[in-house]
Amino acid sequence: MKINHKITSIVLTLGLISSSIYTINVNAETLNSKIQVSNLNLSNSYNIKNENLIKSSKEGWINTNGIWYFYKNGIMQTGWLNDNGIWYYLNENGSMATGWYKVDSNWYYSNSNGIMQTGWLNDNGNWYYLNDNGSMATGWYKVNSNWYYSNSDGVMQTGWLNDNGTWYYLNDNGSMATGWYKVYSKWYYSNSNGVMQTGWLNDNGTWYYLNSSGEMVTNTIIDGWKIDSNGIATPLKDENHSIVYVTPNGKSYHYSKDCTALKRSSSILGMSLNEAINKGKSDPCNLCVK
């Protein structure tokens, strides 16, 4: 069937995704007329019939020159992509991200297949922790029942850590130490918050003394307490007496009222060793120490 009048020329201008402009010259005398397309360079193929454009587009993952891209309804995707429950990140140019990449203010890591990673990651000998959403952890974070610390570069730390003036110890696996732990040949103690302790420590009824560096001291006398080779402190006392003797102005305590150091004092007080220490009489008399 012929059309009523002759169509001499139809000019169509198409705007495509690539922002390029193409011109199509159409000459037709019947409904089944042929359409000639000039200066058209498309990555996708087009079938044109009866003045209708039917697009046969790319879909899903496409590898171009060794680089992966993802298309949906023919449109190249960018940003986060969840494909069958697996997360990928597509750069601004559409290429699939691998290795480290930054999105907004967070760092992420995808393996060589583009799969976003979570949990522990060893990269070139350094350990990193990636949260459930894939973001790299920094500062303090808890994994299962243990605390860990990563610096601003995300590298998990071990050994001694000074955080805002407070000392912590991180084990070889990065977990924060609590309770007793040994570093080289020295013993240390951190409370349940991981804070290294100093000074007197009562652990289940037993007294220990930790110096200013946190080291447990041994084989010495401190504040009238004798500390043995295991660090256990016991008060110095005369086994035959339950009290010690002090003077109001003296700094020492005495096991014997007849100590020669007391002969010049007109006021001698008897009390328990703990009372004497609480009153500032922290040093045993050198003349009567057993």
PDB file of C-alpha atoms in Angstrom:
ATOM      1  CA  MET A   1       0.000   0.000   0.000  1.00  0.00           C
ATOM      2  CA  LYS A   2       1.441   3.404  -1.042  1.00  0.00           C
ATOM      3  CA  ILE A   3       1.266   6.451   1.127  1.00  0.00           C
ATOM      4  CA  ASN A   4      -0.849   9.404  -0.025  1.00  0.00           C
ATOM      5  CA  HIS A   5       2.062  11.731  -0.541  1.00  0.00           C
ATOM      6  CA  LYS A   6       5.752  11.403  -1.065  1.00  0.00           C
ATOM      7  CA  ILE A   7       8.036  11.976   1.907  1.00  0.00           C
ATOM      8  CA  THR A   8      11.101  13.544   0.429  1.00  0.00           C
ATOM      9  CA  SER A   9      13.238  13.789   3.518  1.00  0.00           C
ATOM     10  CA  ILE A  10      12.867  13.463   7.245  1.00  0.00           C
ATOM     11  CA  VAL A  11      15.654  14.642   9.476  1.00  0.00           C
ATOM     12  CA  LEU A  12      15.823  13.232  13.002  1.00  0.00           C
ATOM     13  CA  THR A  13      18.188  14.404  15.654  1.00  0.00           C
ATOM     14  CA  LEU A  14      18.900  11.978  18.518  1.00  0.00           C
ATOM     15  CA  GLY A  15      20.591  12.733  21.840  1.00  0.00           C
ATOM     16  CA  LEU A  16      22.311   9.619  23.180  1.00  0.00           C
ATOM     17  CA  ILE A  17      23.745   8.745  26.598  1.00  0.00           C
ATOM     18  CA  SER A  18      27.239   9.592  25.428  1.00  0.00           C
ATOM     19  CA  SER A  19      26.012  13.169  24.830  1.00  0.00           C
ATOM     20  CA  SER A  20      26.966  12.858  21.127  1.00  0.00           C
ATOM     21  CA  ILE A  21      24.520  14.169  18.485  1.00  0.00           C
ATOM     22  CA  TYR A  22      23.788  12.120  15.403  1.00  0.00           C
ATOM     23  CA  THR A  23      21.667  12.975  12.278  1.00  0.00           C
ATOM     24  CA  ILE A  24      19.528  10.362  10.566  1.00  0.00           C
ATOM     25  CA  ASN A  25      18.236  11.013   7.012  1.00  0.00           C
ATOM     26  CA  VAL A  26      15.032   9.116   6.259  1.00  0.00           C
ATOM     27  CA  ASN A  27      13.675   8.658   2.703  1.00  0.00           C
ATOM     28  CA  ALA A  28      10.467   6.674   2.396  1.00  0.00           C
ATOM     29  CA  GLU A  29       7.685   5.966  -0.062  1.00  0.00           C
ATOM     30  CA  THR A  30       6.142   3.027   1.693  1.00  0.00           C
ATOM     31  CA  LEU A  31       5.715   1.862   5.239  1.00  0.00           C
ATOM     32  CA  ASN A  32       8.498  -0.628   4.636  1.00  0.00           C
ATOM     33  CA  SER A  33      10.924   2.005   3.427  1.00  0.00           C
ATOM     34  CA  LYS A  34      14.610   1.777   4.179  1.00  0.00           C
ATOM     35  CA  ILE A  35      16.271   4.227   6.580  1.00  0.00           C
ATOM     36  CA  GLN A  36      19.837   5.304   5.902  1.00  0.00           C
ATOM     37  CA  VAL A  37      21.966   6.452   8.855  1.00  0.00           C
ATOM     38  CA  SER A  38      25.096   8.513   8.283  1.00  0.00           C
ATOM     39  CA  ASN A  39      27.872   9.572  10.695  1.00  0.00           C
ATOM     40  CA  LEU A  40      26.570   7.129  13.329  1.00  0.00           C
ATOM     41  CA  ASN A  41      29.195   5.433  15.508  1.00  0.00           C
ATOM     42  CA  LEU A  42      27.559   3.523  18.352  1.00  0.00           C
ATOM     43  CA  SER A  43      28.953   0.882  20.689  1.00  0.00           C
ATOM     44  CA  ASN A  44      25.472  -0.677  20.779  1.00  0.00           C
ATOM     45  CA  SER A  45      23.711  -2.043  17.677  1.00  0.00           C
ATOM     46  CA  TYR A  46      20.337  -0.698  16.528  1.00  0.00           C
ATOM     47  CA  ASN A  47      17.616  -2.279  14.393  1.00  0.00           C
ATOM     48  CA  ILE A  48      15.456   0.354  12.705  1.00  0.00           C
ATOM     49  CA  LYS A  49      12.170  -0.428  10.926  1.00  0.00           C
ATOM     50  CA  ASN A  50       9.067   1.573  10.219  1.00  0.00           C
ATOM     51  CA  GLU A  51      10.470   4.684  11.862  1.00  0.00           C
ATOM     52  CA  ASN A  52      10.765   2.921  15.297  1.00  0.00           C
ATOM     53  CA  LEU A  53      14.121   2.478  17.116  1.00  0.00           C
ATOM     54  CA  ILE A  54      14.508  -0.855  18.893  1.00  0.00           C
ATOM     55  CA  LYS A  55      17.580  -0.890  21.167  1.00  0.00           C
ATOM     56  CA  SER A  56      19.626  -4.067  21.771  1.00  0.00           C
ATOM     57  CA  SER A  57      21.559  -2.797  24.818  1.00  0.00           C
ATOM     58  CA  LYS A  58      24.369  -4.006  27.077  1.00  0.00           C
ATOM     59  CA  GLU A  59      23.292  -5.560  30.370  1.00  0.00           C
ATOM     60  CA  GLY A  60      25.125  -6.757  33.491  1.00  0.00           C
ATOM     61  CA  TRP A  61      28.893  -7.097  33.714  1.00  0.00           C
ATOM     62  CA  ILE A  62      30.862  -6.084  30.615  1.00  0.00           C
ATOM     63  CA  ASN A  63      34.654  -6.404  30.315  1.00  0.00           C
ATOM     64  CA  THR A  64      36.197  -3.716  28.143  1.00  0.00           C
ATOM     65  CA  ASN A  65      39.967  -3.856  27.624  1.00  0.00           C
ATOM     66  CA  GLY A  66      40.409  -5.820  30.848  1.00  0.00           C
ATOM     67  CA  ILE A  67      38.277  -3.442  32.932  1.00  0.00           C
ATOM     68  CA  TRP A  68      34.884  -4.460  34.312  1.00  0.00           C
ATOM     69  CA  TYR A  69      31.784  -2.272  34.042  1.00  0.00           C
ATOM     70  CA  PHE A  70      28.174  -2.904  35.005  1.00  0.00           C
ATOM     71  CA  TYR A  71      25.162  -1.904  32.900  1.00  0.00           C
ATOM     72  CA  LYS A  72      21.521  -1.771  33.909  1.00  0.00           C
ATOM     73  CA  ASN A  73      18.934  -1.209  31.193  1.00  0.00           C
ATOM     74  CA  GLY A  74      21.817  -0.185  28.978  1.00  0.00           C
ATOM     75  CA  ILE A  75      23.026   2.488  31.396  1.00  0.00           C
ATOM     76  CA  MET A  76      26.534   2.233  32.836  1.00  0.00           C
ATOM     77  CA  GLN A  77      26.377   2.208  36.656  1.00  0.00           C
ATOM     78  CA  THR A  78      28.553   4.073  39.179  1.00  0.00           C
ATOM     79  CA  GLY A  79      28.846   4.055  42.986  1.00  0.00           C
ATOM     80  CA  TRP A  80      27.781   1.174  45.231  1.00  0.00           C
ATOM     81  CA  LEU A  81      26.355  -1.899  43.540  1.00  0.00           C
ATOM     82  CA  ASN A  82      24.733  -4.899  45.233  1.00  0.00           C
ATOM     83  CA  ASP A  83      24.772  -7.777  42.794  1.00  0.00           C
ATOM     84  CA  ASN A  84      23.183 -10.965  44.166  1.00  0.00           C
ATOM     85  CA  GLY A  85      23.977  -9.968  47.750  1.00  0.00           C
ATOM     86  CA  ILE A  86      27.600  -9.029  47.033  1.00  0.00           C
ATOM     87  CA  TRP A  87      28.778  -5.435  47.286  1.00  0.00           C
ATOM     88  CA  TYR A  88      30.956  -3.781  44.643  1.00  0.00           C
ATOM     89  CA  TYR A  89      32.051  -0.201  44.118  1.00  0.00           C
ATOM     90  CA  LEU A  90      32.102   1.355  40.651  1.00  0.00           C
ATOM     91  CA  ASN A  91      34.249   4.442  40.171  1.00  0.00           C
ATOM     92  CA  GLU A  92      32.975   7.664  38.613  1.00  0.00           C
ATOM     93  CA  ASN A  93      34.074   6.387  35.205  1.00  0.00           C
ATOM     94  CA  GLY A  94      32.177   3.146  35.847  1.00  0.00           C
ATOM     95  CA  SER A  95      35.242   0.937  36.305  1.00  0.00           C
ATOM     96  CA  MET A  96      35.029  -1.677  39.075  1.00  0.00           C
ATOM     97  CA  ALA A  97      37.155  -0.746  42.110  1.00  0.00           C
ATOM     98  CA  THR A  98      39.788  -3.111  43.524  1.00  0.00           C
ATOM     99  CA  GLY A  99      42.253  -2.635  46.378  1.00  0.00           C
ATOM    100  CA  TRP A 100      41.905   0.442  48.586  1.00  0.00           C
ATOM    101  CA  TYR A 101      39.526   3.259  47.676  1.00  0.00           C
ATOM    102  CA  LYS A 102      37.955   6.173  49.534  1.00  0.00           C
ATOM    103  CA  VAL A 103      34.245   6.958  49.510  1.00  0.00           C
ATOM    104  CA  ASP A 104      33.294  10.191  51.262  1.00  0.00           C
ATOM    105  CA  SER A 105      35.478  10.106  54.400  1.00  0.00           C
ATOM    106  CA  ASN A 106      35.865   6.326  54.729  1.00  0.00           C
ATOM    107  CA  TRP A 107      38.321   3.824  53.273  1.00  0.00           C
ATOM    108  CA  TYR A 108      37.221   0.489  51.816  1.00  0.00           C
ATOM    109  CA  TYR A 109      38.953  -2.514  50.272  1.00  0.00           C
ATOM    110  CA  SER A 110      37.796  -4.820  47.483  1.00  0.00           C
ATOM    111  CA  ASN A 111      39.661  -7.934  46.365  1.00  0.00           C
ATOM    112  CA  SER A 112      40.829  -8.621  42.822  1.00  0.00           C
ATOM    113  CA  ASN A 113      37.301  -9.745  41.925  1.00  0.00           C
ATOM    114  CA  GLY A 114      35.906  -6.414  43.109  1.00  0.00           C
ATOM    115  CA  ILE A 115      34.158  -7.906  46.148  1.00  0.00           C
ATOM    116  CA  MET A 116      34.042  -5.481  49.099  1.00  0.00           C
ATOM    117  CA  GLN A 117      35.773  -7.011  52.125  1.00  0.00           C
ATOM    118  CA  THR A 118      34.781  -7.059  55.804  1.00  0.00           C
ATOM    119  CA  GLY A 119      36.517  -8.315  58.956  1.00  0.00           C
ATOM    120  CA  TRP A 120      40.271  -8.794  59.314  1.00  0.00           C
ATOM    121  CA  LEU A 121      42.482  -7.966  56.337  1.00  0.00           C
ATOM    122  CA  ASN A 122      46.237  -8.541  56.027  1.00  0.00           C
ATOM    123  CA  ASP A 123      47.674  -6.209  53.411  1.00  0.00           C
ATOM    124  CA  ASN A 124      51.455  -6.306  52.898  1.00  0.00           C
ATOM    125  CA  GLY A 125      52.009  -7.619  56.427  1.00  0.00           C
ATOM    126  CA  ASN A 126      49.807  -5.023  58.148  1.00  0.00           C
ATOM    127  CA  TRP A 127      46.515  -5.948  59.775  1.00  0.00           C
ATOM    128  CA  TYR A 128      43.385  -3.864  59.224  1.00  0.00           C
ATOM    129  CA  TYR A 129      39.824  -4.309  60.427  1.00  0.00           C
ATOM    130  CA  LEU A 130      36.912  -3.550  58.110  1.00  0.00           C
ATOM    131  CA  ASN A 131      33.533  -3.001  59.764  1.00  0.00           C
ATOM    132  CA  ASP A 132      30.361  -4.808  58.733  1.00  0.00           C
ATOM    133  CA  ASN A 133      29.665  -2.008  56.241  1.00  0.00           C
ATOM    134  CA  GLY A 134      33.187  -2.370  54.832  1.00  0.00           C
ATOM    135  CA  SER A 135      34.579   0.884  56.260  1.00  0.00           C
ATOM    136  CA  MET A 136      38.121   0.721  57.684  1.00  0.00           C
ATOM    137  CA  ALA A 137      38.274   0.920  61.500  1.00  0.00           C
ATOM    138  CA  THR A 138      40.482   3.445  63.307  1.00  0.00           C
ATOM    139  CA  GLY A 139      40.938   4.142  67.027  1.00  0.00           C
ATOM    140  CA  TRP A 140      39.369   1.709  69.524  1.00  0.00           C
ATOM    141  CA  TYR A 141      36.985  -0.987  68.305  1.00  0.00           C
ATOM    142  CA  LYS A 142      35.618  -4.227  69.747  1.00  0.00           C
ATOM    143  CA  VAL A 143      35.688  -7.544  67.906  1.00  0.00           C
ATOM    144  CA  ASN A 144      33.831 -10.323  69.685  1.00  0.00           C
ATOM    145  CA  SER A 145      34.881  -9.783  73.335  1.00  0.00           C
ATOM    146  CA  ASN A 146      38.261  -8.125  72.726  1.00  0.00           C
ATOM    147  CA  TRP A 147      39.284  -4.511  72.224  1.00  0.00           C
ATOM    148  CA  TYR A 148      41.753  -3.451  69.522  1.00  0.00           C
ATOM    149  CA  TYR A 149      43.313  -0.180  68.405  1.00  0.00           C
ATOM    150  CA  SER A 150      44.232   0.956  64.892  1.00  0.00           C
ATOM    151  CA  ASN A 151      46.064   4.174  64.075  1.00  0.00           C
ATOM    152  CA  SER A 152      44.766   6.865  61.720  1.00  0.00           C
ATOM    153  CA  ASP A 153      46.051   4.813  58.756  1.00  0.00           C
ATOM    154  CA  GLY A 154      43.980   1.840  59.922  1.00  0.00           C
ATOM    155  CA  VAL A 155      47.004  -0.277  60.898  1.00  0.00           C
ATOM    156  CA  MET A 156      46.282  -2.465  63.952  1.00  0.00           C
ATOM    157  CA  GLN A 157      48.691  -1.704  66.801  1.00  0.00           C
ATOM    158  CA  THR A 158      50.576  -4.008  69.172  1.00  0.00           C
ATOM    159  CA  GLY A 159      52.751  -3.406  72.238  1.00  0.00           C
ATOM    160  CA  TRP A 160      52.617  -0.301  74.401  1.00  0.00           C
ATOM    161  CA  LEU A 161      50.081   2.382  73.514  1.00  0.00           C
ATOM    162  CA  ASN A 162      49.784   5.829  75.086  1.00  0.00           C
ATOM    163  CA  ASP A 163      46.301   7.151  74.393  1.00  0.00           C
ATOM    164  CA  ASN A 164      45.707  10.648  75.775  1.00  0.00           C
ATOM    165  CA  GLY A 165      48.242  10.109  78.554  1.00  0.00           C
ATOM    166  CA  THR A 166      46.967   6.675  79.597  1.00  0.00           C
ATOM    167  CA  TRP A 167      49.053   3.559  79.001  1.00  0.00           C
ATOM    168  CA  TYR A 168      47.652   0.348  77.540  1.00  0.00           C
ATOM    169  CA  TYR A 169      49.297  -2.852  76.391  1.00  0.00           C
ATOM    170  CA  LEU A 170      48.181  -4.600  73.199  1.00  0.00           C
ATOM    171  CA  ASN A 171      49.111  -8.263  72.832  1.00  0.00           C
ATOM    172  CA  ASP A 172      50.866  -9.712  69.789  1.00  0.00           C
ATOM    173  CA  ASN A 173      47.443 -10.405  68.226  1.00  0.00           C
ATOM    174  CA  GLY A 174      46.417  -6.801  68.910  1.00  0.00           C
ATOM    175  CA  SER A 175      43.953  -7.547  71.714  1.00  0.00           C
ATOM    176  CA  MET A 176      44.031  -5.200  74.715  1.00  0.00           C
ATOM    177  CA  ALA A 177      45.636  -6.755  77.797  1.00  0.00           C
ATOM    178  CA  THR A 178      43.834  -6.890  81.145  1.00  0.00           C
ATOM    179  CA  GLY A 179      44.910  -8.442  84.446  1.00  0.00           C
ATOM    180  CA  TRP A 180      48.491  -9.693  84.775  1.00  0.00           C
ATOM    181  CA  TYR A 181      50.759  -9.902  81.726  1.00  0.00           C
ATOM    182  CA  LYS A 182      54.490 -10.261  81.186  1.00  0.00           C
ATOM    183  CA  VAL A 183      56.504  -8.024  78.870  1.00  0.00           C
ATOM    184  CA  TYR A 184      60.017  -9.338  78.431  1.00  0.00           C
ATOM    185  CA  SER A 185      61.020 -10.164  82.017  1.00  0.00           C
ATOM    186  CA  LYS A 186      58.688  -7.749  83.839  1.00  0.00           C
ATOM    187  CA  TRP A 187      55.161  -8.222  85.144  1.00  0.00           C
ATOM    188  CA  TYR A 188      52.449  -5.583  84.714  1.00  0.00           C
ATOM    189  CA  TYR A 189      48.795  -5.272  85.620  1.00  0.00           C
ATOM    190  CA  SER A 190      45.968  -3.515  83.766  1.00  0.00           C
ATOM    191  CA  ASN A 191      42.438  -3.129  85.074  1.00  0.00           C
ATOM    192  CA  SER A 192      39.296  -4.292  83.264  1.00  0.00           C
ATOM    193  CA  ASN A 193      39.401  -1.134  81.116  1.00  0.00           C
ATOM    194  CA  GLY A 194      42.943  -1.956  80.013  1.00  0.00           C
ATOM    195  CA  VAL A 195      44.520   0.923  81.970  1.00  0.00           C
ATOM    196  CA  MET A 196      48.018   0.051  83.233  1.00  0.00           C
ATOM    197  CA  GLN A 197      48.210   0.334  87.034  1.00  0.00           C
ATOM    198  CA  THR A 198      50.880   1.841  89.281  1.00  0.00           C
ATOM    199  CA  GLY A 199      51.367   1.959  93.055  1.00  0.00           C
ATOM    200  CA  TRP A 200      49.778  -0.468  95.493  1.00  0.00           C
ATOM    201  CA  LEU A 201      47.581  -3.203  94.046  1.00  0.00           C
ATOM    202  CA  ASN A 202      45.342  -5.590  95.987  1.00  0.00           C
ATOM    203  CA  ASP A 203      44.655  -8.628  93.823  1.00  0.00           C
ATOM    204  CA  ASN A 204      42.317 -11.117  95.503  1.00  0.00           C
ATOM    205  CA  GLY A 205      43.565 -10.127  98.960  1.00  0.00           C
ATOM    206  CA  THR A 206      47.272 -10.146  98.091  1.00  0.00           C
ATOM    207  CA  TRP A 207      49.226  -6.905  97.956  1.00  0.00           C
ATOM    208  CA  TYR A 208      51.693  -6.000  95.217  1.00  0.00           C
ATOM    209  CA  TYR A 209      53.529  -2.821  94.369  1.00  0.00           C
ATOM    210  CA  LEU A 210      53.878  -1.494  90.805  1.00  0.00           C
ATOM    211  CA  ASN A 211      56.436   1.247  90.187  1.00  0.00           C
ATOM    212  CA  SER A 212      55.827   4.402  88.127  1.00  0.00           C
ATOM    213  CA  SER A 213      56.551   2.428  84.928  1.00  0.00           C
ATOM    214  CA  GLY A 214      53.973  -0.173  85.903  1.00  0.00           C
ATOM    215  CA  GLU A 215      56.556  -2.873  86.671  1.00  0.00           C
ATOM    216  CA  MET A 216      55.883  -5.158  89.625  1.00  0.00           C
ATOM    217  CA  VAL A 217      58.722  -4.704  92.139  1.00  0.00           C
ATOM    218  CA  THR A 218      60.405  -7.601  93.953  1.00  0.00           C
ATOM    219  CA  ASN A 219      62.879  -8.157  96.775  1.00  0.00           C
ATOM    220  CA  THR A 220      62.568  -4.789  98.461  1.00  0.00           C
ATOM    221  CA  ILE A 221      60.906  -2.939 101.332  1.00  0.00           C
ATOM    222  CA  ILE A 222      58.368  -0.191 100.571  1.00  0.00           C
ATOM    223  CA  ASP A 223      56.285   1.734 103.109  1.00  0.00           C
ATOM    224  CA  GLY A 224      57.042  -0.799 105.824  1.00  0.00           C
ATOM    225  CA  TRP A 225      56.120  -3.751 103.645  1.00  0.00           C
ATOM    226  CA  LYS A 226      58.543  -6.469 102.686  1.00  0.00           C
ATOM    227  CA  ILE A 227      58.134  -7.581  99.074  1.00  0.00           C
ATOM    228  CA  ASP A 228      59.446 -11.036  98.166  1.00  0.00           C
ATOM    229  CA  SER A 229      60.766 -12.460  94.886  1.00  0.00           C
ATOM    230  CA  ASN A 230      57.202 -13.127  93.673  1.00  0.00           C
ATOM    231  CA  GLY A 231      56.139  -9.543  94.275  1.00  0.00           C
ATOM    232  CA  ILE A 232      53.965 -10.445  97.272  1.00  0.00           C
ATOM    233  CA  ALA A 233      54.026  -7.768  99.967  1.00  0.00           C
ATOM    234  CA  THR A 234      53.692  -8.509 103.691  1.00  0.00           C
ATOM    235  CA  PRO A 235      53.944  -6.002 106.555  1.00  0.00           C
ATOM    236  CA  LEU A 236      57.161  -6.022 108.521  1.00  0.00           C
ATOM    237  CA  LYS A 237      56.486  -7.005 112.131  1.00  0.00           C
ATOM    238  CA  ASP A 238      57.978  -8.684 115.118  1.00  0.00           C
ATOM    239  CA  GLU A 239      56.436 -12.132 115.251  1.00  0.00           C
ATOM    240  CA  ASN A 240      56.359 -11.911 119.059  1.00  0.00           C
ATOM    241  CA  HIS A 241      54.494  -8.567 119.119  1.00  0.00           C
ATOM    242  CA  SER A 242      51.207  -7.350 117.669  1.00  0.00           C
ATOM    243  CA  ILE A 243      51.986  -3.630 117.909  1.00  0.00           C
ATOM    244  CA  VAL A 244      54.623  -1.160 116.793  1.00  0.00           C
ATOM    245  CA  TYR A 245      55.775   2.035 118.481  1.00  0.00           C
ATOM    246  CA  VAL A 246      55.963   5.549 117.134  1.00  0.00           C
ATOM    247  CA  THR A 247      56.638   9.085 118.261  1.00  0.00           C
ATOM    248  CA  PRO A 248      54.403  12.052 117.347  1.00  0.00           C
ATOM    249  CA  ASN A 249      57.018  13.732 115.160  1.00  0.00           C
ATOM    250  CA  GLY A 250      58.903  10.690 113.940  1.00  0.00           C
ATOM    251  CA  LYS A 251      58.638   9.172 110.469  1.00  0.00           C
ATOM    252  CA  SER A 252      59.601   5.643 111.475  1.00  0.00           C
ATOM    253  CA  TYR A 253      57.909   2.909 113.440  1.00  0.00           C
ATOM    254  CA  HIS A 254      59.660   0.626 115.923  1.00  0.00           C
ATOM    255  CA  TYR A 255      59.137  -2.978 116.884  1.00  0.00           C
ATOM    256  CA  SER A 256      60.502  -2.519 120.374  1.00  0.00           C
ATOM    257  CA  LYS A 257      59.588   0.129 122.917  1.00  0.00           C
ATOM    258  CA  ASP A 258      63.119  -0.206 124.209  1.00  0.00           C
ATOM    259  CA  CYS A 259      64.699   0.702 120.857  1.00  0.00           C
ATOM    260  CA  THR A 260      67.653   3.016 121.477  1.00  0.00           C
ATOM    261  CA  ALA A 261      66.162   5.477 118.951  1.00  0.00           C
ATOM    262  CA  LEU A 262      63.212   6.001 121.312  1.00  0.00           C
ATOM    263  CA  LYS A 263      65.200   6.748 124.481  1.00  0.00           C
ATOM    264  CA  ARG A 264      65.180  10.499 123.865  1.00  0.00           C
ATOM    265  CA  SER A 265      61.419  10.661 123.231  1.00  0.00           C
ATOM    266  CA  SER A 266      59.063  11.520 126.058  1.00  0.00           C
ATOM    267  CA  SER A 267      55.970  10.382 124.130  1.00  0.00           C
ATOM    268  CA  ILE A 268      55.836   6.876 122.725  1.00  0.00           C
ATOM    269  CA  LEU A 269      52.627   5.553 121.184  1.00  0.00           C
ATOM    270  CA  GLY A 270      51.767   1.911 120.520  1.00  0.00           C
ATOM    271  CA  MET A 271      49.496   0.929 117.598  1.00  0.00           C
ATOM    272  CA  SER A 272      49.073  -1.576 114.798  1.00  0.00           C
ATOM    273  CA  LEU A 273      51.389  -1.388 111.817  1.00  0.00           C
ATOM    274  CA  ASN A 274      48.547  -0.349 109.502  1.00  0.00           C
ATOM    275  CA  GLU A 275      47.603   2.483 111.851  1.00  0.00           C
ATOM    276  CA  ALA A 276      51.214   3.631 111.958  1.00  0.00           C
ATOM    277  CA  ILE A 277      51.490   3.603 108.176  1.00  0.00           C
ATOM    278  CA  ASN A 278      48.207   5.527 107.860  1.00  0.00           C
ATOM    279  CA  LYS A 279      49.658   8.167 110.184  1.00  0.00           C
ATOM    280  CA  GLY A 280      52.624   8.619 107.877  1.00  0.00           C
ATOM    281  CA  LYS A 281      55.063   6.408 109.798  1.00  0.00           C
ATOM    282  CA  SER A 282      56.025   4.550 106.657  1.00  0.00           C
ATOM    283  CA  ASP A 283      59.662   3.605 107.340  1.00  0.00           C
ATOM    284  CA  PRO A 284      60.749   0.812 109.685  1.00  0.00           C
ATOM    285  CA  CYS A 285      63.454   1.733 112.162  1.00  0.00           C
ATOM    286  CA  ASN A 286      66.849   0.611 110.856  1.00  0.00           C
ATOM    287  CA  LEU A 287      67.880  -0.415 114.370  1.00  0.00           C
ATOM    288  CA  CYS A 288      65.056  -2.853 114.940  1.00  0.00           C
ATOM    289  CA  VAL A 289      64.143  -4.207 111.492  1.00  0.00           C
ATOM    290  CA  LYS A 290      64.275  -7.974 111.469  1.00  0.00           C
TER     291      LYS A 290
END
